[in-house]
Short mmCIF file of C-alpha atoms in Angstrom, two decimals:
data_model
loop_
_atom_site.label_atom_id
_atom_site.label_comp_id
_atom_site.label_asym_id
_atom_site.label_seq_id
_atom_site.Cartn_x
_atom_site.Cartn_y
_atom_site.Cartn_z
CA MET A 1165 28.40 -26.50 -33.13
CA ASP A 1166 29.86 -26.72 -29.65
CA PHE A 1167 27.45 -26.89 -26.71
CA ASP A 1168 30.19 -27.16 -24.08
CA LEU A 1169 30.64 -24.21 -21.73
CA THR A 1170 34.09 -22.72 -21.33
CA HIS A 1171 35.81 -23.21 -18.00
CA GLU A 1172 34.98 -19.62 -17.03
CA GLN A 1173 31.33 -20.03 -18.04
CA ARG A 1174 31.06 -23.22 -16.01
CA GLN A 1175 32.43 -21.36 -13.00
CA ILE A 1176 29.80 -18.64 -13.49
CA LEU A 1177 27.01 -21.21 -13.64
CA ASP A 1178 28.38 -23.00 -10.57
CA TYR A 1179 28.67 -19.74 -8.61
CA GLY A 1180 25.08 -20.19 -7.48
CA ASP A 1181 25.99 -23.49 -5.83
CA ALA A 1182 28.82 -21.82 -3.94
CA ILE A 1183 27.01 -18.71 -2.71
CA ALA A 1184 23.96 -20.78 -1.70
CA GLN A 1185 26.12 -22.39 0.97
CA LYS A 1186 25.89 -19.08 2.84
CA PHE A 1187 22.76 -17.49 1.38
CA ASP A 1188 20.39 -20.39 0.90
CA ARG A 1189 16.71 -20.74 0.06
CA LYS A 1190 15.80 -20.32 3.73
CA TYR A 1191 17.55 -16.95 3.80
CA TRP A 1192 15.84 -15.92 0.53
CA MET A 1193 12.41 -16.90 1.85
CA GLU A 1194 12.93 -15.03 5.12
CA CYS A 1195 13.61 -11.91 3.07
CA ALA A 1196 10.73 -12.67 0.71
CA GLU A 1197 8.13 -13.13 3.43
CA LYS A 1198 9.13 -9.84 5.04
CA HIS A 1199 9.54 -8.10 1.66
CA LEU A 1200 13.06 -7.16 2.67
CA PHE A 1201 15.73 -6.78 0.02
CA PRO A 1202 18.48 -9.41 0.55
CA GLU A 1203 21.15 -6.80 1.03
CA ALA A 1204 23.83 -9.17 2.32
CA LEU A 1205 23.42 -11.49 -0.68
CA TYR A 1206 23.38 -8.56 -3.10
CA GLN A 1207 26.52 -7.01 -1.63
CA GLN A 1208 28.33 -10.34 -1.84
CA VAL A 1209 27.29 -10.69 -5.47
CA ALA A 1210 28.57 -7.15 -6.10
CA ARG A 1211 31.90 -7.83 -4.37
CA ASP A 1212 32.30 -10.95 -6.47
CA GLY A 1213 31.85 -8.87 -9.63
CA PHE A 1214 28.51 -10.13 -10.89
CA VAL A 1215 26.41 -6.97 -10.67
CA GLY A 1216 28.68 -5.56 -13.36
CA THR A 1217 28.70 -8.69 -15.49
CA MET A 1218 27.66 -6.78 -18.64
CA VAL A 1219 29.60 -3.59 -17.87
CA PRO A 1220 33.01 -3.03 -19.53
CA GLU A 1221 36.02 -3.44 -17.29
CA GLN A 1222 37.06 0.22 -17.57
CA TYR A 1223 33.84 1.17 -15.76
CA GLY A 1224 34.20 -1.38 -12.97
CA GLY A 1225 32.46 -4.33 -14.62
CA ALA A 1226 33.45 -7.79 -15.75
CA GLY A 1227 33.13 -7.13 -19.47
CA GLN A 1228 31.08 -10.24 -20.11
CA GLY A 1229 27.96 -10.76 -22.21
CA MET A 1230 24.39 -11.94 -22.13
CA VAL A 1231 25.43 -15.61 -22.12
CA GLU A 1232 27.33 -15.12 -18.89
CA MET A 1233 24.46 -13.14 -17.33
CA HIS A 1234 22.04 -15.91 -18.28
CA LEU A 1235 24.30 -18.57 -16.75
CA PHE A 1236 24.81 -16.51 -13.59
CA LEU A 1237 21.10 -15.95 -12.96
CA GLU A 1238 20.22 -19.52 -13.90
CA GLY A 1239 22.84 -20.72 -11.41
CA LEU A 1240 21.32 -18.63 -8.62
CA SER A 1241 17.84 -19.85 -9.54
CA ASN A 1242 19.02 -23.47 -9.59
CA ASN A 1243 19.44 -22.96 -5.86
CA GLY A 1244 16.11 -21.19 -5.35
CA ILE A 1245 17.64 -17.73 -4.76
CA PRO A 1246 16.84 -15.57 -7.83
CA LEU A 1247 17.29 -11.80 -7.64
CA LEU A 1248 14.85 -9.85 -9.81
CA ASN A 1249 16.86 -6.68 -9.33
CA LEU A 1250 19.63 -8.25 -11.41
CA VAL A 1251 17.19 -8.24 -14.33
CA VAL A 1252 15.91 -4.67 -14.06
CA GLY A 1253 19.06 -3.16 -12.58
CA ALA A 1254 22.26 -4.96 -13.50
CA THR A 1255 21.09 -5.96 -16.97
CA MET A 1256 18.36 -3.68 -18.30
CA SER A 1257 19.67 -0.47 -16.72
CA LEU A 1258 23.44 -0.86 -16.34
CA GLY A 1259 23.71 -2.82 -19.58
CA PHE A 1260 21.72 -0.14 -21.40
CA ILE A 1261 23.85 2.70 -20.04
CA ALA A 1262 27.02 0.78 -20.87
CA LYS A 1263 25.83 0.39 -24.47
CA HIS A 1264 24.01 3.65 -25.16
CA GLY A 1265 25.10 6.11 -22.47
CA SER A 1266 27.53 8.97 -22.84
CA GLU A 1267 31.08 8.71 -21.57
CA GLU A 1268 30.20 11.02 -18.68
CA GLN A 1269 27.19 8.85 -17.74
CA LYS A 1270 29.25 5.68 -17.82
CA LYS A 1271 31.86 7.18 -15.50
CA ARG A 1272 29.26 8.71 -13.22
CA TYR A 1273 26.88 5.78 -12.73
CA LEU A 1274 28.51 2.47 -13.58
CA PRO A 1275 31.43 2.08 -11.13
CA ASP A 1276 29.32 2.75 -8.02
CA ALA A 1277 26.49 0.53 -9.28
CA CYS A 1278 28.89 -2.33 -10.03
CA MET A 1279 30.26 -2.09 -6.48
CA GLY A 1280 26.77 -2.22 -5.01
CA LYS A 1281 26.92 1.36 -3.70
CA THR A 1282 23.89 2.37 -5.78
CA ARG A 1283 21.01 0.47 -7.38
CA PHE A 1284 18.94 1.04 -10.51
CA CYS A 1285 15.43 0.06 -11.53
CA PHE A 1286 13.72 0.23 -14.93
CA ALA A 1287 10.47 2.16 -15.38
CA ILE A 1288 8.40 1.54 -18.50
CA THR A 1289 4.98 0.11 -17.53
CA GLU A 1290 1.98 2.40 -17.11
CA SER A 1291 -1.45 1.51 -15.76
CA ASP A 1292 -3.33 2.85 -18.81
CA ALA A 1293 -0.90 1.45 -21.37
CA GLY A 1294 -0.10 -2.07 -20.15
CA SER A 1295 1.58 -4.03 -22.93
CA ASN A 1296 0.90 -1.24 -25.44
CA THR A 1297 3.94 0.97 -24.91
CA ILE A 1298 2.83 3.21 -27.77
CA ARG A 1299 0.18 4.56 -25.37
CA THR A 1300 2.83 5.75 -22.91
CA ALA A 1301 1.62 9.04 -21.44
CA THR A 1302 4.57 10.00 -19.23
CA ILE A 1303 6.11 12.99 -20.97
CA ALA A 1304 9.23 15.11 -20.64
CA ARG A 1305 8.44 18.54 -22.03
CA GLU A 1306 11.26 20.75 -23.20
CA ARG A 1307 11.93 23.80 -21.06
CA GLY A 1308 14.70 25.67 -22.81
CA ASN A 1309 17.61 23.24 -22.90
CA ARG A 1310 16.08 21.16 -20.08
CA PHE A 1311 13.05 18.91 -19.57
CA ALA A 1312 10.14 18.68 -17.10
CA LEU A 1313 9.07 15.07 -16.52
CA SER A 1314 5.46 14.36 -15.57
CA GLY A 1315 3.42 11.17 -15.45
CA SER A 1316 3.44 7.84 -13.63
CA LYS A 1317 4.74 4.29 -13.87
CA THR A 1318 3.45 1.13 -12.23
CA PHE A 1319 4.77 -2.26 -11.14
CA ILE A 1320 8.30 -0.94 -10.88
CA THR A 1321 10.42 -3.63 -9.25
CA ASP A 1322 12.71 -2.52 -6.40
CA ALA A 1323 11.91 1.17 -6.87
CA ASP A 1324 12.02 1.80 -3.13
CA GLY A 1325 15.53 0.41 -2.76
CA SER A 1326 16.88 1.96 -5.94
CA ASP A 1327 18.75 5.25 -6.17
CA TYR A 1328 18.00 5.80 -9.85
CA ALA A 1329 15.43 4.73 -12.40
CA LEU A 1330 15.90 4.43 -16.13
CA VAL A 1331 12.61 5.99 -17.23
CA VAL A 1332 10.94 5.64 -20.62
CA ALA A 1333 9.09 8.84 -21.50
CA ARG A 1334 7.69 10.68 -24.46
CA THR A 1335 9.43 13.80 -25.67
CA THR A 1336 6.89 14.09 -28.48
CA PRO A 1337 3.18 13.93 -27.57
CA HIS A 1338 1.29 10.88 -28.82
CA THR A 1339 -0.89 12.99 -31.11
CA GLU A 1340 2.18 14.36 -32.86
CA VAL A 1341 4.24 11.19 -33.06
CA GLN A 1342 3.21 10.55 -36.68
CA ARG A 1343 5.26 13.61 -37.65
CA LYS A 1344 8.32 12.19 -35.93
CA THR A 1345 10.28 8.99 -36.51
CA ASP A 1346 10.03 8.00 -32.89
CA GLY A 1347 9.10 10.29 -30.03
CA PHE A 1348 10.51 8.29 -27.08
CA THR A 1349 13.49 9.18 -24.90
CA LEU A 1350 15.15 7.40 -21.97
CA PHE A 1351 16.25 9.35 -18.92
CA VAL A 1352 18.22 8.56 -15.79
CA VAL A 1353 16.07 9.92 -12.95
CA ASP A 1354 17.30 10.41 -9.40
CA LEU A 1355 14.52 8.91 -7.28
CA LYS A 1356 15.26 11.37 -4.49
CA ALA A 1357 14.73 14.35 -6.78
CA LYS A 1358 12.04 16.95 -6.15
CA GLY A 1359 8.75 15.92 -7.74
CA VAL A 1360 9.28 12.13 -7.44
CA GLU A 1361 6.90 10.16 -5.25
CA LYS A 1362 6.52 6.42 -4.64
CA GLN A 1363 3.52 4.34 -3.64
CA TYR A 1364 3.77 0.73 -2.49
CA ILE A 1365 1.80 -1.93 -4.37
CA ALA A 1366 0.88 -4.88 -2.17
CA VAL A 1367 1.13 -8.17 -4.07
CA SER A 1368 0.37 -11.71 -2.96
CA ILE A 1369 3.68 -13.15 -4.12
CA PRO A 1370 6.52 -13.71 -1.65
CA ALA A 1371 9.58 -12.00 -3.13
CA PRO A 1372 12.36 -9.86 -1.64
CA GLU A 1373 11.91 -7.10 -4.21
CA THR A 1374 8.75 -5.06 -3.82
CA GLN A 1375 6.52 -3.42 -6.43
CA TRP A 1376 5.88 0.32 -6.61
CA GLN A 1377 4.12 3.08 -8.45
CA LEU A 1378 6.23 6.10 -9.37
CA PHE A 1379 4.76 9.56 -9.82
CA PHE A 1380 6.62 12.38 -11.56
CA ASP A 1381 5.49 15.99 -11.10
CA GLU A 1382 7.52 18.40 -13.22
CA VAL A 1383 10.79 16.65 -12.36
CA ASP A 1384 13.66 18.76 -13.65
CA LEU A 1385 16.00 16.92 -16.03
CA GLY A 1386 18.86 18.10 -18.16
CA PRO A 1387 20.55 16.89 -21.34
CA GLU A 1388 23.03 15.09 -19.09
CA ASP A 1389 20.17 12.81 -17.99
CA VAL A 1390 19.27 11.68 -21.52
CA VAL A 1391 20.53 8.19 -22.37
CA GLY A 1392 20.99 7.94 -26.13
CA GLU A 1393 19.29 10.48 -28.38
CA VAL A 1394 16.21 12.58 -27.76
CA ASP A 1395 13.15 11.30 -29.64
CA LYS A 1396 15.02 8.21 -30.89
CA GLY A 1397 14.66 5.74 -28.05
CA PHE A 1398 11.94 3.44 -29.34
CA GLY A 1399 14.06 1.14 -31.50
CA VAL A 1400 16.91 0.67 -29.02
CA LEU A 1401 14.40 0.34 -26.19
CA PHE A 1402 12.67 -2.68 -27.63
CA LYS A 1403 15.93 -4.39 -28.52
CA SER A 1404 16.98 -3.80 -24.92
CA LEU A 1405 13.87 -5.56 -23.62
CA ASN A 1406 15.10 -8.87 -25.08
CA PRO A 1407 17.51 -9.40 -22.14
CA GLU A 1408 14.54 -9.17 -19.78
CA ARG A 1409 12.79 -12.03 -21.58
CA ILE A 1410 15.98 -14.09 -21.64
CA LEU A 1411 16.61 -13.68 -17.92
CA VAL A 1412 13.01 -14.44 -17.02
CA ALA A 1413 13.59 -17.71 -18.86
CA SER A 1414 16.80 -18.21 -16.86
CA ILE A 1415 14.91 -17.78 -13.60
CA CYS A 1416 12.08 -20.13 -14.63
CA CYS A 1417 14.50 -22.84 -15.72
CA GLY A 1418 16.52 -22.55 -12.54
CA LEU A 1419 13.53 -22.59 -10.22
CA GLY A 1420 12.14 -25.55 -12.15
CA ARG A 1421 15.39 -27.47 -11.63
CA TYR A 1422 15.40 -26.54 -7.96
CA ALA A 1423 11.85 -27.84 -7.51
CA LEU A 1424 12.64 -31.06 -9.37
CA GLY A 1425 15.79 -31.60 -7.34
CA ARG A 1426 13.80 -31.33 -4.15
CA ALA A 1427 11.19 -33.73 -5.56
CA VAL A 1428 13.80 -36.30 -6.55
CA THR A 1429 15.28 -36.26 -3.05
CA TYR A 1430 11.85 -36.64 -1.47
CA ALA A 1431 10.62 -39.33 -3.88
CA SER A 1432 13.82 -41.33 -3.43
CA GLU A 1433 13.32 -41.47 0.33
CA ARG A 1434 9.56 -41.52 0.81
CA LYS A 1435 8.11 -45.03 1.20
CA VAL A 1436 4.41 -45.80 1.45
CA PHE A 1437 3.79 -49.27 -0.02
CA ASN A 1438 5.95 -52.41 0.03
CA ASP A 1439 9.00 -50.57 1.36
CA VAL A 1440 9.63 -49.12 -2.13
CA PRO A 1441 10.46 -45.41 -2.65
CA ILE A 1442 7.60 -43.64 -4.41
CA GLY A 1443 10.11 -42.39 -6.99
CA ALA A 1444 10.19 -45.92 -8.40
CA TYR A 1445 6.52 -45.63 -9.39
CA GLN A 1446 6.05 -44.45 -12.97
CA GLY A 1447 3.08 -42.36 -11.90
CA VAL A 1448 5.50 -40.24 -9.85
CA GLN A 1449 8.63 -40.67 -11.94
CA HIS A 1450 7.28 -39.87 -15.40
CA PRO A 1451 5.81 -36.42 -14.62
CA LEU A 1452 9.14 -35.45 -13.05
CA ALA A 1453 11.11 -36.75 -16.02
CA ASN A 1454 8.80 -35.02 -18.48
CA ALA A 1455 9.14 -31.75 -16.57
CA ARG A 1456 12.93 -32.06 -16.58
CA ALA A 1457 12.94 -32.50 -20.34
CA GLY A 1458 10.84 -29.34 -20.71
CA ILE A 1459 13.22 -27.38 -18.49
CA GLU A 1460 16.28 -28.41 -20.47
CA VAL A 1461 14.64 -27.58 -23.81
CA ALA A 1462 13.73 -24.13 -22.51
CA SER A 1463 17.23 -23.62 -21.10
CA LEU A 1464 18.77 -24.34 -24.48
CA MET A 1465 16.51 -21.76 -26.13
CA ALA A 1466 17.47 -19.19 -23.50
CA LEU A 1467 21.15 -19.94 -24.11
CA LYS A 1468 20.65 -19.54 -27.87
CA ALA A 1469 18.82 -16.25 -27.37
CA ALA A 1470 21.66 -14.98 -25.17
CA TRP A 1471 24.26 -16.05 -27.73
CA VAL A 1472 22.40 -14.34 -30.59
CA PHE A 1473 22.16 -11.17 -28.49
CA ASP A 1474 25.91 -11.24 -27.89
CA GLN A 1475 26.47 -11.50 -31.66
CA HIS A 1476 24.72 -8.11 -31.99
CA ARG A 1477 21.92 -9.71 -33.96
CA ASP A 1478 18.18 -9.35 -33.45
CA ALA A 1479 17.40 -11.76 -30.62
CA GLY A 1480 13.67 -11.02 -30.47
CA GLU A 1481 12.56 -14.32 -32.00
CA PHE A 1482 14.57 -16.48 -29.64
CA ALA A 1483 14.17 -14.30 -26.54
CA ASN A 1484 10.39 -14.40 -26.84
CA MET A 1485 10.34 -18.14 -27.48
CA ALA A 1486 12.64 -18.74 -24.52
CA LYS A 1487 10.40 -16.76 -22.19
CA LEU A 1488 7.29 -18.54 -23.50
CA VAL A 1489 8.53 -22.11 -23.11
CA ALA A 1490 10.50 -21.49 -19.91
CA ALA A 1491 7.53 -20.04 -18.05
CA ASP A 1492 5.38 -23.04 -19.00
CA ALA A 1493 8.22 -25.44 -18.18
CA GLY A 1494 8.83 -23.82 -14.80
CA ILE A 1495 5.16 -24.08 -13.87
CA ALA A 1496 5.04 -27.72 -14.99
CA ALA A 1497 8.16 -28.54 -12.96
CA VAL A 1498 6.85 -26.97 -9.77
CA ASP A 1499 3.48 -28.64 -10.27
CA ALA A 1500 5.10 -32.05 -10.74
CA ALA A 1501 7.21 -31.48 -7.63
CA LEU A 1502 4.11 -30.53 -5.66
CA GLN A 1503 2.29 -33.65 -6.78
CA ALA A 1504 5.25 -35.84 -5.86
CA HIS A 1505 5.31 -34.36 -2.34
CA GLY A 1506 1.60 -34.91 -1.80
CA GLY A 1507 0.26 -32.98 1.17
CA ASN A 1508 3.79 -32.18 2.34
CA GLY A 1509 4.28 -30.02 -0.75
CA PHE A 1510 1.85 -27.47 0.67
CA THR A 1511 3.55 -27.12 4.04
CA LYS A 1512 5.99 -24.43 5.08
CA GLU A 1513 8.42 -27.10 6.22
CA TYR A 1514 8.98 -28.45 2.72
CA GLY A 1515 8.62 -25.09 0.98
CA ILE A 1516 7.60 -26.40 -2.44
CA PHE A 1517 4.40 -24.45 -2.91
CA ASP A 1518 6.33 -21.25 -2.13
CA LEU A 1519 7.93 -21.63 -5.56
CA TYR A 1520 4.66 -21.59 -7.45
CA PRO A 1521 3.56 -17.93 -7.14
CA LEU A 1522 6.78 -16.60 -8.65
CA VAL A 1523 6.95 -18.96 -11.62
CA ARG A 1524 3.25 -18.38 -12.28
CA LEU A 1525 3.83 -14.62 -12.19
CA LEU A 1526 6.50 -14.96 -14.85
CA LYS A 1527 3.96 -16.44 -17.26
CA THR A 1528 2.13 -13.10 -17.09
CA ALA A 1529 4.94 -10.63 -16.43
CA PRO A 1530 6.83 -8.73 -17.65
CA LEU A 1531 5.10 -9.52 -20.93
CA ASN A 1532 2.15 -11.87 -21.01
CA ARG A 1533 2.02 -15.13 -22.91
CA GLU A 1534 -0.59 -13.84 -25.35
CA MET A 1535 1.54 -10.89 -26.51
CA ILE A 1536 4.51 -13.20 -26.99
CA LEU A 1537 2.39 -15.47 -29.17
CA ASN A 1538 1.26 -12.41 -31.13
CA TYR A 1539 4.93 -11.51 -31.70
CA ILE A 1540 5.84 -15.01 -32.86
CA GLY A 1541 2.81 -15.23 -35.13
CA GLU A 1542 3.40 -11.87 -36.79
CA HIS A 1543 7.15 -11.28 -36.73
CA VAL A 1544 8.46 -14.85 -36.94
CA MET A 1545 5.80 -16.66 -38.96
CA GLY A 1546 4.58 -13.77 -41.08
CA LEU A 1547 0.92 -14.01 -40.13
CA PRO A 1548 -1.35 -10.92 -40.29
CA ARG A 1549 -1.27 -8.65 -37.26
CA SER A 1550 -3.88 -9.89 -34.79
CA TYR A 1551 -4.46 -6.76 -32.69
#
């Protein structure tokens, strides 16, 4: 069992340190407070080949796996500059098309997306369904050899800046799904198409990517827009959600490290009593040390989940555990950093409290802690279904 990263993997992890020299936390926060997508950072990431990390080389990507994507996003987050679009776009959408799309779709969508010319978002959540995807009401009804998509999606990250959405829809009504093996289909939808509307959702969290509702009114789609097979998207869909959980863990671990790094610097310099840095006091030092241990444990689970995914094995157990422990560890790390900073932690100048809303969000989204515990209890431990 070798825990050492390869030279290339170490370079991917360290990329965040390098790009943060130009696009630092201050830049990220300026974008976040204005809800402006960090286009310059994103385009640099695209030029450096990281948007296409999980896309095969023949379609303009780097041909790497989930481990490398985890290390890349963790490296960005280590510097306080995570990009949520890289979860829903580069990984969940481009990775899905690269794995399940037709040859024509791969040639049509992947090269431009890898170069940063186009962006994707992922649309699954609905206001009346929440975590219960089975209740999805958005439906694509067959019209001859084509489809008419109607319904709505909510909390769609970066929908306004995206050119396309990978949309999860029913092609078999819910009342008839018992007669089918599945009933779900995934479509690539042009967000500028007739019948597509967007509505902004104001949230209290500073982040560059904004949240949107999407409305579909008889949007015309053809067989060329179907990713995978009609009526057989449910199984591959849920396996494809594991990368989302893994990368949420990557972000939480990275932001936790960033917060702790800031706290260590502050506590090593701040003196209040007897000309001794407050970091020498166990009451300050131990919470930071304990939080660091939690971050590293969570990071190892995320790395394991990514490795299992790359082995084409079911990563659900480890992906869910990684998301669970990383969200808690990230919150604990930011909280410890806040406490170490005292009143300064709540000021704009020090920028520590600004970290809290995002890590706290990731305890609830994209899948809440309670549903993850339900999954572990039922599917990992074999307990009776609880809901």
